[in-house]
JSON list of C-alpha atoms in Angstrom, two decimals:
[
{"chain": "A", "resi": 1, "resn": "MET", "atom": "CA", "xyz": [-18.89, -16.25, 8.70]},
{"chain": "A", "resi": 2, "resn": "SER", "atom": "CA", "xyz": [-21.10, -15.71, 5.68]},
{"chain": "A", "resi": 3, "resn": "LYS", "atom": "CA", "xyz": [-22.14, -18.78, 3.69]},
{"chain": "A", "resi": 4, "resn": "ASP", "atom": "CA", "xyz": [-20.32, -17.25, 0.70]},
{"chain": "A", "resi": 5, "resn": "LEU", "atom": "CA", "xyz": [-17.03, -17.04, 2.61]},
{"chain": "A", "resi": 6, "resn": "PRO", "atom": "CA", "xyz": [-15.56, -20.26, 4.03]},
{"chain": "A", "resi": 7, "resn": "ASP", "atom": "CA", "xyz": [-13.38, -20.16, 7.15]},
{"chain": "A", "resi": 8, "resn": "LEU", "atom": "CA", "xyz": [-9.84, -19.98, 5.76]},
{"chain": "A", "resi": 9, "resn": "SER", "atom": "CA", "xyz": [-8.21, -18.92, 9.04]},
{"chain": "A", "resi": 10, "resn": "VAL", "atom": "CA", "xyz": [-5.98, -22.01, 8.97]},
{"chain": "A", "resi": 11, "resn": "LEU", "atom": "CA", "xyz": [-4.16, -20.39, 6.03]},
{"chain": "A", "resi": 12, "resn": "ALA", "atom": "CA", "xyz": [-3.40, -17.19, 7.97]},
{"chain": "A", "resi": 13, "resn": "VAL", "atom": "CA", "xyz": [0.16, -18.23, 8.84]},
{"chain": "A", "resi": 14, "resn": "ALA", "atom": "CA", "xyz": [2.97, -15.72, 8.34]},
{"chain": "A", "resi": 15, "resn": "GLY", "atom": "CA", "xyz": [4.93, -16.57, 5.19]},
{"chain": "A", "resi": 16, "resn": "ALA", "atom": "CA", "xyz": [2.25, -18.90, 3.83]},
{"chain": "A", "resi": 17, "resn": "GLU", "atom": "CA", "xyz": [1.53, -18.68, 0.11]},
{"chain": "A", "resi": 18, "resn": "VAL", "atom": "CA", "xyz": [-2.08, -19.06, -0.98]},
{"chain": "A", "resi": 19, "resn": "ALA", "atom": "CA", "xyz": [-2.88, -19.87, -4.62]},
{"chain": "A", "resi": 20, "resn": "VAL", "atom": "CA", "xyz": [-6.29, -18.81, -5.91]},
{"chain": "A", "resi": 21, "resn": "ARG", "atom": "CA", "xyz": [-8.17, -18.94, -9.20]},
{"chain": "A", "resi": 22, "resn": "VAL", "atom": "CA", "xyz": [-10.18, -15.78, -9.84]},
{"chain": "A", "resi": 23, "resn": "THR", "atom": "CA", "xyz": [-13.40, -15.36, -11.80]},
{"chain": "A", "resi": 24, "resn": "PRO", "atom": "CA", "xyz": [-14.11, -11.65, -12.34]},
{"chain": "A", "resi": 25, "resn": "LYS", "atom": "CA", "xyz": [-17.52, -10.23, -13.27]},
{"chain": "A", "resi": 26, "resn": "ALA", "atom": "CA", "xyz": [-19.28, -13.03, -11.37]},
{"chain": "A", "resi": 27, "resn": "ALA", "atom": "CA", "xyz": [-22.92, -12.85, -10.31]},
{"chain": "A", "resi": 28, "resn": "ARG", "atom": "CA", "xyz": [-21.91, -12.44, -6.66]},
{"chain": "A", "resi": 29, "resn": "ASN", "atom": "CA", "xyz": [-18.85, -12.26, -4.43]},
{"chain": "A", "resi": 30, "resn": "ARG", "atom": "CA", "xyz": [-17.96, -15.65, -2.96]},
{"chain": "A", "resi": 31, "resn": "ILE", "atom": "CA", "xyz": [-15.12, -18.04, -2.25]},
{"chain": "A", "resi": 32, "resn": "VAL", "atom": "CA", "xyz": [-15.24, -21.77, -2.91]},
{"chain": "A", "resi": 33, "resn": "ALA", "atom": "CA", "xyz": [-12.62, -24.03, -1.35]},
{"chain": "A", "resi": 34, "resn": "GLU", "atom": "CA", "xyz": [-12.67, -27.57, -2.74]},
{"chain": "A", "resi": 35, "resn": "ASP", "atom": "CA", "xyz": [-10.15, -30.27, -3.57]},
{"chain": "A", "resi": 36, "resn": "GLY", "atom": "CA", "xyz": [-7.35, -28.14, -2.10]},
{"chain": "A", "resi": 37, "resn": "ALA", "atom": "CA", "xyz": [-8.07, -25.33, -4.57]},
{"chain": "A", "resi": 38, "resn": "ILE", "atom": "CA", "xyz": [-9.48, -21.93, -3.73]},
{"chain": "A", "resi": 39, "resn": "ARG", "atom": "CA", "xyz": [-11.70, -20.19, -6.25]},
{"chain": "A", "resi": 40, "resn": "VAL", "atom": "CA", "xyz": [-12.62, -16.56, -5.70]},
{"chain": "A", "resi": 41, "resn": "TYR", "atom": "CA", "xyz": [-15.59, -15.09, -7.55]},
{"chain": "A", "resi": 42, "resn": "THR", "atom": "CA", "xyz": [-15.82, -11.30, -7.62]},
{"chain": "A", "resi": 43, "resn": "THR", "atom": "CA", "xyz": [-18.41, -9.01, -9.16]},
{"chain": "A", "resi": 44, "resn": "THR", "atom": "CA", "xyz": [-15.70, -6.45, -9.91]},
{"chain": "A", "resi": 45, "resn": "VAL", "atom": "CA", "xyz": [-14.41, -5.90, -13.46]},
{"chain": "A", "resi": 46, "resn": "PRO", "atom": "CA", "xyz": [-10.72, -6.65, -14.09]},
{"chain": "A", "resi": 47, "resn": "GLU", "atom": "CA", "xyz": [-9.47, -3.15, -14.87]},
{"chain": "A", "resi": 48, "resn": "ASP", "atom": "CA", "xyz": [-6.93, -0.91, -13.13]},
{"chain": "A", "resi": 49, "resn": "GLY", "atom": "CA", "xyz": [-6.38, -3.49, -10.38]},
{"chain": "A", "resi": 50, "resn": "LYS", "atom": "CA", "xyz": [-9.97, -3.23, -9.12]},
{"chain": "A", "resi": 51, "resn": "ALA", "atom": "CA", "xyz": [-10.58, -6.98, -9.22]},
{"chain": "A", "resi": 52, "resn": "ASN", "atom": "CA", "xyz": [-7.26, -7.65, -7.45]},
{"chain": "A", "resi": 53, "resn": "ALA", "atom": "CA", "xyz": [-8.28, -5.25, -4.66]},
{"chain": "A", "resi": 54, "resn": "SER", "atom": "CA", "xyz": [-11.67, -6.96, -4.36]},
{"chain": "A", "resi": 55, "resn": "VAL", "atom": "CA", "xyz": [-10.09, -10.44, -4.26]},
{"chain": "A", "resi": 56, "resn": "THR", "atom": "CA", "xyz": [-7.61, -9.30, -1.60]},
{"chain": "A", "resi": 57, "resn": "LYS", "atom": "CA", "xyz": [-10.46, -7.92, 0.51]},
{"chain": "A", "resi": 58, "resn": "LEU", "atom": "CA", "xyz": [-12.56, -11.11, 0.21]},
{"chain": "A", "resi": 59, "resn": "LEU", "atom": "CA", "xyz": [-9.61, -13.38, 0.93]},
{"chain": "A", "resi": 60, "resn": "ALA", "atom": "CA", "xyz": [-8.54, -11.34, 3.96]},
{"chain": "A", "resi": 61, "resn": "LYS", "atom": "CA", "xyz": [-12.08, -11.44, 5.35]},
{"chain": "A", "resi": 62, "resn": "ALA", "atom": "CA", "xyz": [-12.29, -15.23, 4.93]},
{"chain": "A", "resi": 63, "resn": "MET", "atom": "CA", "xyz": [-8.87, -15.67, 6.56]},
{"chain": "A", "resi": 64, "resn": "GLY", "atom": "CA", "xyz": [-9.65, -13.29, 9.41]},
{"chain": "A", "resi": 65, "resn": "VAL", "atom": "CA", "xyz": [-6.68, -11.00, 8.78]},
{"chain": "A", "resi": 66, "resn": "PRO", "atom": "CA", "xyz": [-6.40, -7.34, 7.76]},
{"chain": "A", "resi": 67, "resn": "LYS", "atom": "CA", "xyz": [-6.03, -6.96, 3.99]},
{"chain": "A", "resi": 68, "resn": "SER", "atom": "CA", "xyz": [-2.71, -5.17, 4.61]},
{"chain": "A", "resi": 69, "resn": "ARG", "atom": "CA", "xyz": [-1.30, -8.58, 5.64]},
{"chain": "A", "resi": 70, "resn": "LEU", "atom": "CA", "xyz": [-1.93, -10.06, 2.19]},
{"chain": "A", "resi": 71, "resn": "GLU", "atom": "CA", "xyz": [0.50, -9.37, -0.62]},
{"chain": "A", "resi": 72, "resn": "LEU", "atom": "CA", "xyz": [-0.15, -10.35, -4.24]},
{"chain": "A", "resi": 73, "resn": "ILE", "atom": "CA", "xyz": [3.16, -11.86, -5.32]},
{"chain": "A", "resi": 74, "resn": "ARG", "atom": "CA", "xyz": [2.23, -13.52, -8.62]},
{"chain": "A", "resi": 75, "resn": "GLY", "atom": "CA", "xyz": [-0.53, -13.16, -11.20]},
{"chain": "A", "resi": 76, "resn": "GLN", "atom": "CA", "xyz": [-1.30, -9.43, -11.21]},
{"chain": "A", "resi": 77, "resn": "THR", "atom": "CA", "xyz": [-2.86, -9.76, -14.67]},
{"chain": "A", "resi": 78, "resn": "SER", "atom": "CA", "xyz": [-3.69, -13.48, -14.58]},
{"chain": "A", "resi": 79, "resn": "ARG", "atom": "CA", "xyz": [-6.70, -15.42, -13.28]},
{"chain": "A", "resi": 80, "resn": "ASP", "atom": "CA", "xyz": [-4.30, -17.62, -11.30]},
{"chain": "A", "resi": 81, "resn": "LYS", "atom": "CA", "xyz": [-2.88, -15.60, -8.43]},
{"chain": "A", "resi": 82, "resn": "VAL", "atom": "CA", "xyz": [-0.60, -16.27, -5.47]},
{"chain": "A", "resi": 83, "resn": "PHE", "atom": "CA", "xyz": [-0.88, -14.26, -2.25]},
{"chain": "A", "resi": 84, "resn": "ARG", "atom": "CA", "xyz": [1.63, -14.27, 0.61]},
{"chain": "A", "resi": 85, "resn": "VAL", "atom": "CA", "xyz": [0.59, -13.74, 4.22]},
{"chain": "A", "resi": 86, "resn": "ILE", "atom": "CA", "xyz": [2.85, -11.10, 5.79]},
{"chain": "A", "resi": 87, "resn": "GLY", "atom": "CA", "xyz": [4.10, -11.37, 9.41]}
]
């Protein structure tokens, strides 16, 4: 696992909801997990769902699941997002 992506495989449980705080237009792509909160930094700009797609990809990689198993259920246009792990 890259130093910019922590091992979040413990969260890859079907039905689990994962809350993240997103910072778009960051200097580099990375995920920081601290104090029970997950912060995702993406270099992508928040337009036309591009940042959401980037966050989904980063989160899936850190969790060790295909990105098709992550569904954005809340926060499509917000910095605070909630993803659900599908079956």
